[in-house]
Every structure is written in structure tokens, then in C-alpha cells.
């Protein structure tokens, strides 16, 4: 097998890992919030494809 592609069980269609959706890196690692209040968490999804 290749490190760049894998074959899905029961299918001959290769899937590339870089085409799959994933959460992008974020610069802020710690979030401070007040108990009982809303907190906004920001994230970026890379390669969402047709998933909305």
C-alpha cells in the first residue's frame, strides 16, 4: 500500500487522506469563559467537500 492513498474495503476506489475533512490548526489553545454564559469557540474545517 501507499502512504498517499488507501483502498476502501470492498471497493477499488482509492481515497486520499488529504481530501478528507479535518479541523485546521488554531492559534488559540486556551479559552476563558464565565459559568452559565455562552462561549464562542472558533474552528475552521478544511476540505469539507459537499458536507455543509
Short mmCIF file of N, CA and C in Angstrom, two decimals:
data_model
loop_
_atom_site.label_atom_id
_atom_site.label_comp_id
_atom_site.label_asym_id
_atom_site.label_seq_id
_atom_site.Cartn_x
_atom_site.Cartn_y
_atom_site.Cartn_z
N UNK A 1 0.81 -1.19 0.00
CA UNK A 1 0.00 0.00 0.00
C UNK A 1 0.85 1.25 0.00
N UNK A 2 0.26 2.31 -0.42
CA UNK A 2 0.93 3.60 -0.49
C UNK A 2 0.58 4.45 0.71
N UNK A 3 1.51 5.28 1.15
CA UNK A 3 1.21 6.19 2.26
C UNK A 3 0.33 7.34 1.79
N UNK A 4 0.21 7.54 0.48
CA UNK A 4 -0.58 8.63 -0.05
C UNK A 4 -2.02 8.23 -0.38
N UNK A 5 -2.28 6.95 -0.51
CA UNK A 5 -3.63 6.51 -0.85
C UNK A 5 -3.91 5.18 -0.18
N UNK A 6 -5.17 4.93 0.09
CA UNK A 6 -5.57 3.65 0.65
C UNK A 6 -6.81 3.19 -0.08
N UNK A 7 -7.06 1.90 -0.05
CA UNK A 7 -8.21 1.34 -0.74
C UNK A 7 -9.28 1.02 0.30
N UNK A 8 -10.49 1.49 0.06
CA UNK A 8 -11.61 1.24 0.95
C UNK A 8 -12.00 -0.23 0.81
N UNK A 9 -12.28 -0.89 1.94
CA UNK A 9 -12.66 -2.30 1.93
C UNK A 9 -13.85 -2.52 1.01
N UNK A 10 -13.72 -3.49 0.11
CA UNK A 10 -14.82 -3.80 -0.80
C UNK A 10 -14.91 -2.86 -1.99
N UNK A 11 -13.98 -2.00 -2.16
CA UNK A 11 -14.00 -1.04 -3.27
C UNK A 11 -12.59 -0.87 -3.81
N UNK A 12 -12.49 -0.61 -5.09
CA UNK A 12 -11.17 -0.38 -5.68
C UNK A 12 -10.88 1.10 -5.83
N UNK A 13 -11.80 1.96 -5.37
CA UNK A 13 -11.60 3.41 -5.49
C UNK A 13 -10.68 3.90 -4.38
N UNK A 14 -9.53 4.49 -4.73
CA UNK A 14 -8.61 4.98 -3.69
C UNK A 14 -9.16 6.23 -3.01
N UNK A 15 -8.85 6.38 -1.73
CA UNK A 15 -9.20 7.59 -1.00
C UNK A 15 -7.92 8.22 -0.52
N UNK A 16 -7.75 9.49 -0.79
CA UNK A 16 -6.54 10.20 -0.38
C UNK A 16 -6.80 10.88 0.94
N UNK A 17 -5.87 10.78 1.87
CA UNK A 17 -6.07 11.35 3.20
C UNK A 17 -6.16 12.86 3.16
N UNK A 18 -5.53 13.53 2.19
CA UNK A 18 -5.57 14.99 2.16
C UNK A 18 -6.90 15.51 1.61
N UNK A 19 -7.77 14.65 1.08
CA UNK A 19 -9.08 15.07 0.60
C UNK A 19 -10.15 14.98 1.68
N UNK A 20 -9.85 14.33 2.79
CA UNK A 20 -10.82 14.16 3.86
C UNK A 20 -10.94 15.43 4.69
N UNK A 21 -12.15 15.72 5.21
CA UNK A 21 -12.31 16.90 6.06
C UNK A 21 -11.52 16.77 7.36
N UNK A 22 -11.02 17.89 7.85
CA UNK A 22 -10.32 17.91 9.13
C UNK A 22 -10.38 19.32 9.70
N UNK A 23 -10.18 19.43 11.00
CA UNK A 23 -10.15 20.74 11.65
C UNK A 23 -8.77 21.34 11.44
N UNK A 24 -8.73 22.58 10.95
CA UNK A 24 -7.48 23.29 10.75
C UNK A 24 -6.85 23.68 12.07
N UNK A 25 -5.57 23.96 12.04
CA UNK A 25 -4.87 24.40 13.25
C UNK A 25 -5.46 25.72 13.74
N UNK A 26 -5.52 25.87 15.04
CA UNK A 26 -5.99 27.12 15.63
C UNK A 26 -4.85 27.71 16.46
N UNK A 27 -4.79 29.01 16.51
CA UNK A 27 -3.71 29.65 17.27
C UNK A 27 -4.05 29.74 18.74
N UNK A 28 -5.34 29.86 19.07
CA UNK A 28 -5.75 29.99 20.47
C UNK A 28 -6.04 28.61 21.05
N UNK A 29 -5.26 28.20 22.03
CA UNK A 29 -5.41 26.88 22.63
C UNK A 29 -6.23 26.92 23.91
N UNK A 30 -6.22 28.05 24.63
CA UNK A 30 -6.95 28.17 25.89
C UNK A 30 -8.08 29.18 25.75
N UNK A 31 -9.23 28.84 26.32
CA UNK A 31 -10.39 29.72 26.28
C UNK A 31 -10.88 29.93 27.70
N UNK A 32 -11.15 31.18 28.05
CA UNK A 32 -11.71 31.51 29.36
C UNK A 32 -13.17 31.88 29.17
N UNK A 33 -14.04 31.31 29.99
CA UNK A 33 -15.47 31.60 29.90
C UNK A 33 -16.06 31.75 31.29
N UNK A 34 -17.20 32.41 31.36
CA UNK A 34 -17.92 32.59 32.62
C UNK A 34 -18.97 31.49 32.73
N UNK A 35 -19.04 30.83 33.86
CA UNK A 35 -20.01 29.76 34.09
C UNK A 35 -21.42 30.30 33.87
N UNK A 36 -22.20 29.57 33.09
CA UNK A 36 -23.57 29.97 32.81
C UNK A 36 -23.73 30.88 31.61
N UNK A 37 -22.62 31.35 31.05
CA UNK A 37 -22.65 32.22 29.88
C UNK A 37 -22.21 31.44 28.64
N UNK A 38 -22.55 31.96 27.47
CA UNK A 38 -22.14 31.34 26.22
C UNK A 38 -20.67 31.62 25.97
N UNK A 39 -20.00 30.66 25.36
CA UNK A 39 -18.60 30.84 24.94
C UNK A 39 -18.52 30.55 23.45
N UNK A 40 -17.87 31.40 22.69
CA UNK A 40 -17.73 31.21 21.26
C UNK A 40 -16.40 30.50 20.99
N UNK A 41 -16.48 29.34 20.37
CA UNK A 41 -15.29 28.58 20.00
C UNK A 41 -15.17 28.62 18.48
N UNK A 42 -14.07 29.11 18.00
CA UNK A 42 -13.85 29.25 16.57
C UNK A 42 -13.08 28.05 16.03
N UNK A 43 -13.52 27.55 14.88
CA UNK A 43 -12.78 26.46 14.24
C UNK A 43 -12.93 26.61 12.73
N UNK A 44 -12.02 26.01 12.01
CA UNK A 44 -12.03 26.02 10.56
C UNK A 44 -11.96 24.58 10.07
N UNK A 45 -12.91 24.19 9.23
CA UNK A 45 -12.91 22.85 8.65
C UNK A 45 -12.28 22.95 7.28
N UNK A 46 -11.24 22.18 7.07
CA UNK A 46 -10.55 22.15 5.78
C UNK A 46 -11.10 20.99 4.95
N UNK A 47 -11.26 21.18 3.67
CA UNK A 47 -11.76 20.18 2.72
C UNK A 47 -13.13 19.63 3.13
N UNK A 48 -14.15 20.49 3.34
CA UNK A 48 -15.46 19.97 3.73
C UNK A 48 -16.17 19.22 2.59
N UNK A 49 -15.74 19.42 1.36
CA UNK A 49 -16.39 18.75 0.23
C UNK A 49 -17.83 19.21 0.11
N UNK A 50 -18.76 18.26 -0.06
CA UNK A 50 -20.17 18.62 -0.19
C UNK A 50 -20.89 18.54 1.16
N UNK A 51 -20.14 18.49 2.25
CA UNK A 51 -20.72 18.44 3.59
C UNK A 51 -20.88 19.87 4.10
N UNK A 52 -22.12 20.26 4.38
CA UNK A 52 -22.34 21.62 4.87
C UNK A 52 -23.03 21.61 6.21
#
